[in-house]
Short mmCIF file of C-alpha atoms and ligand atoms in Angstrom, two decimals:
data_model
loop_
_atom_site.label_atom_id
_atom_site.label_comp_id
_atom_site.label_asym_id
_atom_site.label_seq_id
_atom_site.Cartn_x
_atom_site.Cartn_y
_atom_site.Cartn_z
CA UNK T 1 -13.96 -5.47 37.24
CA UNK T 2 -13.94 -3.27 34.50
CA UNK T 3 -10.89 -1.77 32.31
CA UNK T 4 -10.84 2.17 31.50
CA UNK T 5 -9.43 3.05 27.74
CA UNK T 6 -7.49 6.33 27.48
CA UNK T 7 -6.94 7.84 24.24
CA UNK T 8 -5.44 11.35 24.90
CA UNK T 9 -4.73 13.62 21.58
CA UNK T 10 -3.71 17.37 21.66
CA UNK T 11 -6.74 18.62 22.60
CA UNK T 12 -9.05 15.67 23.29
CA UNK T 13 -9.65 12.85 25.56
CA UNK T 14 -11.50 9.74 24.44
CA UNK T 15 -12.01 7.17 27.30
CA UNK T 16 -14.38 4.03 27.39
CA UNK T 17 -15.27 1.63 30.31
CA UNK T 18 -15.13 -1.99 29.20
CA UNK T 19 -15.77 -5.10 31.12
CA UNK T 20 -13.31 -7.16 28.47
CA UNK T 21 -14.61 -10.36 30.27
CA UNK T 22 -17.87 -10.28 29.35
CA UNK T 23 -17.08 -7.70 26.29
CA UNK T 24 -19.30 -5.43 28.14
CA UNK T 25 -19.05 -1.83 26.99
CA UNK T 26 -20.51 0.38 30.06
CA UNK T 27 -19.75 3.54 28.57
CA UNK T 28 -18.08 5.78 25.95
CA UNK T 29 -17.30 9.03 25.90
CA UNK T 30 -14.76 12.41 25.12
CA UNK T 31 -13.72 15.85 26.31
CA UNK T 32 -13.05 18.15 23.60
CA UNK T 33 -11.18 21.53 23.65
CA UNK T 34 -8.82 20.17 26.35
CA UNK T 35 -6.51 23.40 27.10
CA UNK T 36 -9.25 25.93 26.87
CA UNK T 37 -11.74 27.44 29.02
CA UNK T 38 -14.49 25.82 27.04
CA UNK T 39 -13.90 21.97 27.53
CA UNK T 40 -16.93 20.03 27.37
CA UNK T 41 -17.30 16.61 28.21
CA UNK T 42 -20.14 13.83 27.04
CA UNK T 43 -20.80 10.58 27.92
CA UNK T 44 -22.87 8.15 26.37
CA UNK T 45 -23.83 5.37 29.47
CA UNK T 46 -26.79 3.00 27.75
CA UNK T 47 -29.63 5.36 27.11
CA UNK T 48 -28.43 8.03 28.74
CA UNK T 49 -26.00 10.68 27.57
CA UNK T 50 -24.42 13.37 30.13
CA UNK T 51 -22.94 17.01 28.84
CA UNK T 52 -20.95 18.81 31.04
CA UNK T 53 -19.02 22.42 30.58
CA UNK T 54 -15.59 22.65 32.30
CA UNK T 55 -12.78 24.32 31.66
CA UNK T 56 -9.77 21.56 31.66
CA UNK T 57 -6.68 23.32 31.14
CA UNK T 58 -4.81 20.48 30.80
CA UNK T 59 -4.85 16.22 30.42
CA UNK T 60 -4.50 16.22 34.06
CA UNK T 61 -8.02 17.93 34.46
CA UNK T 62 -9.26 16.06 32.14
CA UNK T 63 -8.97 12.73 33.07
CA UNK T 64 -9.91 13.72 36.50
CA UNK T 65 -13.25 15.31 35.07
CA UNK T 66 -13.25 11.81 33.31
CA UNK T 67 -12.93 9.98 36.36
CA UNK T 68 -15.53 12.03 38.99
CA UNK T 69 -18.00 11.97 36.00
CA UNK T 70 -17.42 7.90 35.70
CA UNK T 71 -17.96 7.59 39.71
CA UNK T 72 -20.46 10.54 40.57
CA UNK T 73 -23.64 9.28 41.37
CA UNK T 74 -25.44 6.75 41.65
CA UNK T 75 -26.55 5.47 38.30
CA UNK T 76 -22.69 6.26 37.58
CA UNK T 77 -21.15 3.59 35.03
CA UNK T 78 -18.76 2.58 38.01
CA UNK T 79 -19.75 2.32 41.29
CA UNK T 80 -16.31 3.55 42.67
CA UNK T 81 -12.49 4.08 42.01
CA UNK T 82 -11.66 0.66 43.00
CA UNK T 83 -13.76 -0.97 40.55
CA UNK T 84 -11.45 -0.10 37.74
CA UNK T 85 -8.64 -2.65 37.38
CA UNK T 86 -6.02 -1.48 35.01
CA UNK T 87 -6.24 1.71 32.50
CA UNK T 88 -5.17 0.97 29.00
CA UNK T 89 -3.95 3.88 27.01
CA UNK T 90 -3.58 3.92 23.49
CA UNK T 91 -0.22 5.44 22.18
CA UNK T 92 0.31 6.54 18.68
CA UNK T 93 4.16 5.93 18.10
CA UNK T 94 6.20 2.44 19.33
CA UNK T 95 8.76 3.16 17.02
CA UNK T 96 10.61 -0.78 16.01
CA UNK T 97 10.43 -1.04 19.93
CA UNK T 98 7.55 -2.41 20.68
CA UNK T 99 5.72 -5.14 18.77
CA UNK T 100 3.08 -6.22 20.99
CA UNK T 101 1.27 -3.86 23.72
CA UNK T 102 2.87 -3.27 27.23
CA UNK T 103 2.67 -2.75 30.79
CA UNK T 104 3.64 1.23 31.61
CA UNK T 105 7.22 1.35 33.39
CA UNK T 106 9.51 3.95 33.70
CA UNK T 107 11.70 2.71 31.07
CA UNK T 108 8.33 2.58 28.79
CA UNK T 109 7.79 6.14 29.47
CA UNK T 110 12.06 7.22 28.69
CA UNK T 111 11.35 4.96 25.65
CA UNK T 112 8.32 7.02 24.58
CA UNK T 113 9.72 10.67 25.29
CA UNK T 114 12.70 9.34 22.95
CA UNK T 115 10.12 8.52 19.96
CA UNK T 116 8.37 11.60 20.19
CA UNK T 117 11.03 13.22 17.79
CA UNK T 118 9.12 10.70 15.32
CA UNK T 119 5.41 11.12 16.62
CA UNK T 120 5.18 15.21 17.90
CA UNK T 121 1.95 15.72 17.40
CA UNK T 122 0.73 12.31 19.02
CA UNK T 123 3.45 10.88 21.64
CA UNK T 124 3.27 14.27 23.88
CA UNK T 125 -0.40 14.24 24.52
CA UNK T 126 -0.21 10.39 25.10
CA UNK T 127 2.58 10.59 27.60
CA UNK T 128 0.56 13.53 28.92
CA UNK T 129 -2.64 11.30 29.43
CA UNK T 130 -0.34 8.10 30.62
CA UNK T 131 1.35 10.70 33.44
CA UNK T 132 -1.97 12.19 34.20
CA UNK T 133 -3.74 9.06 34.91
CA UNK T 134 -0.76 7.31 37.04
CA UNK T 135 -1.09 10.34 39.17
CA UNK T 136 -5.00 10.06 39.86
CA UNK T 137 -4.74 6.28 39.71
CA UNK T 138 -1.22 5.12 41.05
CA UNK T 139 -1.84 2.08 42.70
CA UNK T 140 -3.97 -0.15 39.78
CA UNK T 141 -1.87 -1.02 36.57
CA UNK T 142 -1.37 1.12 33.38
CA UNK T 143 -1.03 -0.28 29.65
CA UNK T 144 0.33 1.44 26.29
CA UNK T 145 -1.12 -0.09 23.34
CA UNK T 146 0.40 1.34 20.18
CA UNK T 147 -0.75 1.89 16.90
CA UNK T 148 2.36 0.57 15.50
CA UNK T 149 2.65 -2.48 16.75
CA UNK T 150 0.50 -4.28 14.64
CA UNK T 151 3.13 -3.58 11.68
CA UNK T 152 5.93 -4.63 13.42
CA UNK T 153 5.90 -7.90 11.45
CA UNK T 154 6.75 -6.31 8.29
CA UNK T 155 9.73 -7.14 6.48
CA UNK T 156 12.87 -5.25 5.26
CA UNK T 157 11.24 -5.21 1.69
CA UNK T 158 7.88 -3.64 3.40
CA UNK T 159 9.28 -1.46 5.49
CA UNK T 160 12.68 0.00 4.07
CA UNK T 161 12.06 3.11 1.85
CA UNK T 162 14.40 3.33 -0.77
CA UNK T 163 16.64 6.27 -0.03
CA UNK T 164 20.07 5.93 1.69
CA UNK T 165 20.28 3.43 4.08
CA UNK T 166 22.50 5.97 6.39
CA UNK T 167 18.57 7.39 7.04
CA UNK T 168 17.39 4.62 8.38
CA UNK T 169 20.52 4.00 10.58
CA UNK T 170 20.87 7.04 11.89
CA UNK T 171 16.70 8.64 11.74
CA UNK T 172 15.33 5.60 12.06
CA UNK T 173 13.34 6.36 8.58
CA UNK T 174 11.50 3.38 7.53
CA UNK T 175 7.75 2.34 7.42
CA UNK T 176 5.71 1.87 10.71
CA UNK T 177 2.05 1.79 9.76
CA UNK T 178 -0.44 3.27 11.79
CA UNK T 179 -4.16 2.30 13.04
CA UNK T 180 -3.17 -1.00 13.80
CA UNK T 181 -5.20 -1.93 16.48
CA UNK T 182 -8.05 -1.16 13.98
CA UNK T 183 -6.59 -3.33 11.42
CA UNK T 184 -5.87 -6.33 14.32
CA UNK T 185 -9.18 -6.25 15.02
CA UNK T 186 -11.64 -6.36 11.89
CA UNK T 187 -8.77 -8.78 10.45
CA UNK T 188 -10.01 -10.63 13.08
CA UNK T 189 -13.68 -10.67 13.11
CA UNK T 190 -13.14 -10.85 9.13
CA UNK T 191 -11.56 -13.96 9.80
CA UNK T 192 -14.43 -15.27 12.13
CA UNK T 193 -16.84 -13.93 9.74
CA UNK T 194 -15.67 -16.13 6.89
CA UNK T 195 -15.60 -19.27 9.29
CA UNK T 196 -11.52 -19.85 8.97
CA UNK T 197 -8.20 -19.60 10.95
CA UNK T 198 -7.13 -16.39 11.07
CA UNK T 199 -3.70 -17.35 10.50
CA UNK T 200 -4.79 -18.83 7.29
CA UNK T 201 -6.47 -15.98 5.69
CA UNK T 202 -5.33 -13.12 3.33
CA UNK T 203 -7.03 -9.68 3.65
CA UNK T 204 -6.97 -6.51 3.11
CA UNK T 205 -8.24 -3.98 5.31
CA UNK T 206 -9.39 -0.22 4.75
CA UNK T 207 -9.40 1.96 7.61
CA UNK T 208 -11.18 5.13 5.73
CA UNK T 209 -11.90 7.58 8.35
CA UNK T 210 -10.16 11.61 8.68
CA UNK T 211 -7.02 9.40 8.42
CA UNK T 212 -6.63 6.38 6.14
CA UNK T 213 -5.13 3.34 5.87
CA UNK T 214 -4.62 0.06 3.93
CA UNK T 215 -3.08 -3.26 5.29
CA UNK T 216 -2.68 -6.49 3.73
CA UNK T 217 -3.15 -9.05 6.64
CA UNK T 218 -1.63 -12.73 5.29
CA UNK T 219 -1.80 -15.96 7.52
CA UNK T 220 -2.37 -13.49 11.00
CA UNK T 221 0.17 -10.81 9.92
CA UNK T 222 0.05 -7.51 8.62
CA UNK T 223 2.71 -8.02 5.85
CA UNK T 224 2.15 -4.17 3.95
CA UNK T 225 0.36 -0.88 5.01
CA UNK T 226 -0.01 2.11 3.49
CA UNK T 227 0.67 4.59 6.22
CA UNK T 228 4.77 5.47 6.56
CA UNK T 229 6.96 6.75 8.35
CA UNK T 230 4.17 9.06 9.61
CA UNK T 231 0.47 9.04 9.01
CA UNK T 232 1.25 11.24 6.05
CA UNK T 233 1.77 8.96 3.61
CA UNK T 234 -0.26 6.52 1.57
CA UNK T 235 -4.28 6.77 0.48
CA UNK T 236 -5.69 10.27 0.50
CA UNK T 237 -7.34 11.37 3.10
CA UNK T 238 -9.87 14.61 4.77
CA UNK T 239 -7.00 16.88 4.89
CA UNK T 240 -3.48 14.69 3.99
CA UNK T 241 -1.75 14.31 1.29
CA UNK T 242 -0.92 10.50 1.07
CA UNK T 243 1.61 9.64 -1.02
CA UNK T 244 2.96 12.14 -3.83
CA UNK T 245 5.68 12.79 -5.95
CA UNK T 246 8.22 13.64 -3.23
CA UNK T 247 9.62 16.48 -5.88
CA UNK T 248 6.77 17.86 -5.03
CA UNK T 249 7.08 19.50 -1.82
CA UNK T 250 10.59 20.80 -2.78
CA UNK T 251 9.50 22.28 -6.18
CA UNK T 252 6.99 24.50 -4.33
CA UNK T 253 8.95 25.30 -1.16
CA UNK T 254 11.58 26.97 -3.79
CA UNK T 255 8.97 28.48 -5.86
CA UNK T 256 7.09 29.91 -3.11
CA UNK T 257 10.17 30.53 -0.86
CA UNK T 258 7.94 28.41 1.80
CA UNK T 259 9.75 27.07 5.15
CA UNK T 260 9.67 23.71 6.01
CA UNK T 261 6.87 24.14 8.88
CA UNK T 262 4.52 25.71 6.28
CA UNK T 263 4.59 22.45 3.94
CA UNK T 264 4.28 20.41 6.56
CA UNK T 265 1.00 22.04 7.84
CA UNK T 266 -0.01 22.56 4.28
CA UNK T 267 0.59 18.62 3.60
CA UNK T 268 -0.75 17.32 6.93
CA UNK T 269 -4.00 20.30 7.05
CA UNK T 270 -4.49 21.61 4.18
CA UNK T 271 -3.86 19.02 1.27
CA UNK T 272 -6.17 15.71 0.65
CA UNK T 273 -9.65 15.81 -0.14
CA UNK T 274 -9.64 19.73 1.21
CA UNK T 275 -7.06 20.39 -0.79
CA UNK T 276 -8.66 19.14 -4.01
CA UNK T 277 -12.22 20.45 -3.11
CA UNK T 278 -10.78 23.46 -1.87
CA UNK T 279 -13.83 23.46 0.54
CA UNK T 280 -14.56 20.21 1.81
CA UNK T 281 -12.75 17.53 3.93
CA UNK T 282 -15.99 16.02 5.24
CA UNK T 283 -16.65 12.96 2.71
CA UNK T 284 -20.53 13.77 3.55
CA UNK T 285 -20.35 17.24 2.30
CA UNK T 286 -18.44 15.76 -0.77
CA UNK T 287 -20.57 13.67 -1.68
CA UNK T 288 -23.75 16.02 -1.06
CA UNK T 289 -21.93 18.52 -3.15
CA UNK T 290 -20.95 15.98 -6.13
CA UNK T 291 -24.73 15.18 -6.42
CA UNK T 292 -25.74 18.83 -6.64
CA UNK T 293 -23.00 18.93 -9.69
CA UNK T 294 -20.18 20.05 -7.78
CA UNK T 295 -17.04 18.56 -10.55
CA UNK T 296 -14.42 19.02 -8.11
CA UNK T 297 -15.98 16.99 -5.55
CA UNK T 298 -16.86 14.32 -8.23
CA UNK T 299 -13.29 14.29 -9.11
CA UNK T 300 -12.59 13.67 -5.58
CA UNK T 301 -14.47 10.63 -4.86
CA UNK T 302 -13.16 9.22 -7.98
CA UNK T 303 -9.31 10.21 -7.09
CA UNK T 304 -10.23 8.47 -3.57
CA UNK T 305 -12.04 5.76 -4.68
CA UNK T 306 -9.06 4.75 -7.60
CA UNK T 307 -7.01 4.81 -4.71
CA UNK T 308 -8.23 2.33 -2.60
CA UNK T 309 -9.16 -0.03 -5.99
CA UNK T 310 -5.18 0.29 -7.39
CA UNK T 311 -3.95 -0.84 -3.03
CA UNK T 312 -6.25 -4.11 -3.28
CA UNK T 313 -4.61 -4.86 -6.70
CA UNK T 314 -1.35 -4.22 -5.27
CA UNK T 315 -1.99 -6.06 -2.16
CA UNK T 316 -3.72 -8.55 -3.60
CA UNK T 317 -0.58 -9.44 -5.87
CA UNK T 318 2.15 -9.35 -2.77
CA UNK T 319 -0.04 -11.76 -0.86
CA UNK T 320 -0.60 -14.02 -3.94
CA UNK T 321 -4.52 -14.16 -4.01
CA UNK T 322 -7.01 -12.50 -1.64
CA UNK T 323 -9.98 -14.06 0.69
CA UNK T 324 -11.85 -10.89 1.68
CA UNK T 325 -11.74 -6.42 1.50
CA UNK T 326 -13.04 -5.32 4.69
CA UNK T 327 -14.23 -1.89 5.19
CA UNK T 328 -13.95 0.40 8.41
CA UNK T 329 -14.28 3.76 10.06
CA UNK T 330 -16.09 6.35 9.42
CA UNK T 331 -16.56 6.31 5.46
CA UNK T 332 -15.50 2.77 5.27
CA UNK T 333 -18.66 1.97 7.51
CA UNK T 334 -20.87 4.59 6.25
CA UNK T 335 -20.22 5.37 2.49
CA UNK T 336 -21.99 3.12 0.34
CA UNK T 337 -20.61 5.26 -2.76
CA UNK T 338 -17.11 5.23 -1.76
CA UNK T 339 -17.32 1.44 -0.93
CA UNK T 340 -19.06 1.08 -4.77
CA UNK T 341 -16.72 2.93 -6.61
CA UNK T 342 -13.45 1.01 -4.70
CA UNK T 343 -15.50 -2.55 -5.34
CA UNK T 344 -16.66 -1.84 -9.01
CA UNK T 345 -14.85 -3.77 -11.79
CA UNK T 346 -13.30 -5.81 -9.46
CA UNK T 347 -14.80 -9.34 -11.17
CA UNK T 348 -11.11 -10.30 -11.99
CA UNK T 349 -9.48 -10.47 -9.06
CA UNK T 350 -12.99 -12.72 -7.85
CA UNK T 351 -14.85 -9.54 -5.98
CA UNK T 352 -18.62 -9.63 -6.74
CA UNK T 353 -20.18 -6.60 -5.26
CA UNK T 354 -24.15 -6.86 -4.33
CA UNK T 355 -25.33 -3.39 -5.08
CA UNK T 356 -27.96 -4.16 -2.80
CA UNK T 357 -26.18 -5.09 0.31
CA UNK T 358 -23.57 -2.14 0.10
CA UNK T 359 -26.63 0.38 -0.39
CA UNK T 360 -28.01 -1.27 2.77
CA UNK T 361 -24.39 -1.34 5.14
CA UNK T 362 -24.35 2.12 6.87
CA UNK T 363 -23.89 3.08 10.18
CA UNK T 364 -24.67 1.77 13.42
CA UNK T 365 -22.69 -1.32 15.41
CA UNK T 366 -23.52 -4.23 12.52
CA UNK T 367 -21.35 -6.20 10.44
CA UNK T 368 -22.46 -6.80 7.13
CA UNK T 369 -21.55 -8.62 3.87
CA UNK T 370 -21.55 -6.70 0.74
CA UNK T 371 -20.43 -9.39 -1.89
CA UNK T 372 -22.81 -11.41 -3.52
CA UNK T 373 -23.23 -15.22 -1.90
CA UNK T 374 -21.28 -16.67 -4.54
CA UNK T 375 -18.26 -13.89 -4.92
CA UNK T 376 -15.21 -15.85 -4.30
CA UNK T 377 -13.41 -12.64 -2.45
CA UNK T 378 -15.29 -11.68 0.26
CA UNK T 379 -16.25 -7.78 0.96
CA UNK T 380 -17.50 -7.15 4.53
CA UNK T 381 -18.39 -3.76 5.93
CA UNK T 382 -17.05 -4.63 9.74
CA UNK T 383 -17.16 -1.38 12.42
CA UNK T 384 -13.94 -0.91 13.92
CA UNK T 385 -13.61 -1.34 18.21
CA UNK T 386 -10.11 -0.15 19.40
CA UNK T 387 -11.22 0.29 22.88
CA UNK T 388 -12.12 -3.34 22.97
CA UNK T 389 -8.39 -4.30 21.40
CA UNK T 390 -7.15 -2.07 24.14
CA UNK T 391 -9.48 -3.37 26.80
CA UNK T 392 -8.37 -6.90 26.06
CA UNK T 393 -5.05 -6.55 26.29
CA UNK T 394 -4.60 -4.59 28.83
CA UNK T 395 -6.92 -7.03 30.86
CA UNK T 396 -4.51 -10.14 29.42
CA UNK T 397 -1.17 -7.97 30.19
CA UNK T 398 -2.14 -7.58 33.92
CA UNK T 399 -2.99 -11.49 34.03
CA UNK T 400 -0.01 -12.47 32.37
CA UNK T 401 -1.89 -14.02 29.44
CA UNK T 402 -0.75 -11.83 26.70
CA UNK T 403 1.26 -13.20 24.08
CA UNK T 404 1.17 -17.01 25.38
CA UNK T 405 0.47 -19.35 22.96
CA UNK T 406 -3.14 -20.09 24.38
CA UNK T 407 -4.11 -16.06 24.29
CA UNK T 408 -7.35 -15.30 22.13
CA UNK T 409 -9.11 -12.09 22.26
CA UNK T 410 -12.64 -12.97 22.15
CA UNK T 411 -14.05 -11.61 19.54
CA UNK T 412 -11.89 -13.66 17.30
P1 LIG G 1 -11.27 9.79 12.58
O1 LIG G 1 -10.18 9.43 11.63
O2 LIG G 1 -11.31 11.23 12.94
O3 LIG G 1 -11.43 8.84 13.75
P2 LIG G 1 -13.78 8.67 11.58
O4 LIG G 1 -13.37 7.25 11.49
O5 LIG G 1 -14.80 9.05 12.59
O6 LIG G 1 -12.55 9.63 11.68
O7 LIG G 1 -14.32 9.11 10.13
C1 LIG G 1 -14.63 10.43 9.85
C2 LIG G 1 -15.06 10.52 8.39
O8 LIG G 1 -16.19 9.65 8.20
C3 LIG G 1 -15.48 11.90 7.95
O9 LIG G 1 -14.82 12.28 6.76
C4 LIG G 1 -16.97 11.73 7.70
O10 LIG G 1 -17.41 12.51 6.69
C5 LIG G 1 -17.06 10.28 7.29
N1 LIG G 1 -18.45 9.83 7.36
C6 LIG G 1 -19.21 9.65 8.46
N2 LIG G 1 -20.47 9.32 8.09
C7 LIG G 1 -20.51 9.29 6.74
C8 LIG G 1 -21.52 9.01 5.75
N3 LIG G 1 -22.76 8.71 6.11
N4 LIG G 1 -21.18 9.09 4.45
C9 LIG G 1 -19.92 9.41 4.09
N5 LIG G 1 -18.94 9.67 4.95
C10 LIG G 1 -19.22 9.61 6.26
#
């Protein structure tokens, strides 16, 4: 039996086929330009990877592309339909209402239309892919699995921004934390990597991709993250600001008489690393650029790089020591530079880089360790797997194995 993995964005599906039993992965694969006439879909099955051209003028038509492409013929990952037992779908927003993933319901869905005033770029084209997929598959079980959730066991201190509490009340304006099934899972395999309980490790991961985030994962919970009330704030990132003087914004939507939509597209599209290089948000092209003498794009990887050195200290400190850094997504798996820079005069705090190692860790499905043998923090270069977070719990939801004592995802 195998478990399909949904991950619907504006204009994008992402779907995988996973037999979580066996951690099988049959098959990954996306259709881009949803909502135009110039959809395409691939799929990567083994060896073989499929391209197909069809307009899908909507999630609807896109899943259902997804699906007749998943059961067409007869090297097909899936022989039919019926083989697939439950779809998990990963949602963006859970608000402070959900903490662990959860079986689709119509109360789920009311729930999620009501966050989507937090999440509108992310909820709408998740509920989109959740309705979408009930229709073509209404009789097997569906499964949200939010980003969120993960950070749900912050505390007051972690989560509460300081601004008036009325805000928080009334807006529900207070810290969520994003990518957390990423962060759940290499937290994991960090822990299994450095032979100990996962509950009795401290870590902090870096999920450096387009987006970015930090979490400090103590004894099996994520107890700080860097992403905020919306995936705007914290590290830098290809084309977000992070975090900033908040005066900021304000000083320049006077001076420039700029509406609020404006700085929000500006902050969200047009700021980060693009901002600063003023051409590039693509951390290859940065770093191709800073080695043919490009200053602003040296700047860059510096600014970036400081960044993610000054969140380990800080983590570091509010967990009271520190067992490993783990590195993931795209520039956390790929960038040796970025990874360098971040590690470099780190000998303090225990962190031994081996030059050699990081040069070494790029790419490709393997974990690696970048810190010398005898470096008494850990660094690890671990590739992220969502779909297989999403996989197994949706798998353990429709069992009724999630969340009981006993439950272990097994890659742990
Ligand atoms: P998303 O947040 O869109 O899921 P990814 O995790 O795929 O993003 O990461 C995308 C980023 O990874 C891009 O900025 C890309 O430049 C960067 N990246 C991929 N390969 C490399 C590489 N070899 N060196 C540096 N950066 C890389």
């Amino acid at each position: 039996m195998s478990i399909l993995t949904l991950n619907c964005g504006s204009s994008s599906v992402k779907f995988s086929v996973y037999s979580p039993k066996d951690g099988d992965l049959f098959c990954r694969g996306l259709v881009e330009r949803v909502g135009s006439a110039e959809s395409i879909l691939k799929l990567k099955h083994g060896e073989k990877e499929t391209r197909i051209e069809q307009a899908c003028a909507d999630h609807t038509e896109a899943v259902a592309l997804v699906l007749k492409v998943l059961t067409g013929g007869d090297d097909s990952p899936v022989t039919d339909l019926a083989a697939i037992q439950a779809v998990g779908h990963r949602t963006v927003h859970g608000g402070d209402k959900f903490a662990n993933s959860a079986r689709v319901t119509p109360e789920l869905i009311k729930t999620l239309e009501d966050l989507s005033a937090l999440a509108p770029l992310h909820n709408p084209p998740n509920l989109a892919g959740i309705r979408a997929a009930q229709a073509l598959l209404p009789d097997i079980p569906h499964v949200a699995v939010f980003d969120t959730a993960f950070h749900q066991t912050l505390e007051p201190e972690a989560y509460l921004y300081p601004v008036p509490y009325a805000w928080y009340e009334k807006h529900g304006i207070r810290r969520y934390g994003f990518h957390g099934t990423s962060h759940l899972y290499v937290a994991h395999r960090a822990a299994a990597l450095l032979g100990r309980a996962y509950d009795s490790v401290r870590l902090v991961t870096l999920h450096i991709g387009n987006g970015a985030s930090a979490a400090a994962v103590c004894c099996g919970r994520s107890i700080d993250t860097s992403m905020g009330f919306t995936p705007l704030d914290g590290l830098v990132m290809g084309t977000r600001s992070g975090s900033i003087d908040p005066a900021i914004p304000l000083f320049v939507m006077r001076a420039e008489n700029l509406p609020a939509a404006d700085m929000d597209r500006i902050l969200n599209k047009k700021s980060g690393l693009l901002g600063l290089t003023d051409r590039f948000s693509d951390r290859r092209d940065i770093e191709k650029a800073a080695r043919d003498g490009d200053e602003r794009c040296k700047e860059a990887i510096e600014l970036e790089a400081r960044g993610l050195k000054k969140i380990i200290g800080a983590y570091a400190a509010v967990m009271g020591g520190l067992d490993a850094v783990v590195f993931t997504a795209g520039v956390g798996e790929n960038s040796s530079l970025i990874r360098q820079k971040t590690l470099v005069g780190l000998q303090f705090l225990g962190i031994h880089l081996d030059e050699e190692a990081n040069a070494l860790a790029h790419g490709g499905d393997a974990e690696a360790r970048i810190s010398k043998p005898d470096s008494a923090v850990r660094a690890f270069v671990i590739p992220t797997n969502e779909e297989r977070v999403i996989a197994e719990d949706t798998l353990a939801i429709c069992e009724d194995r999630f969340d009981k004592p006993d439950f272990k995802y097994s890659f742990a």
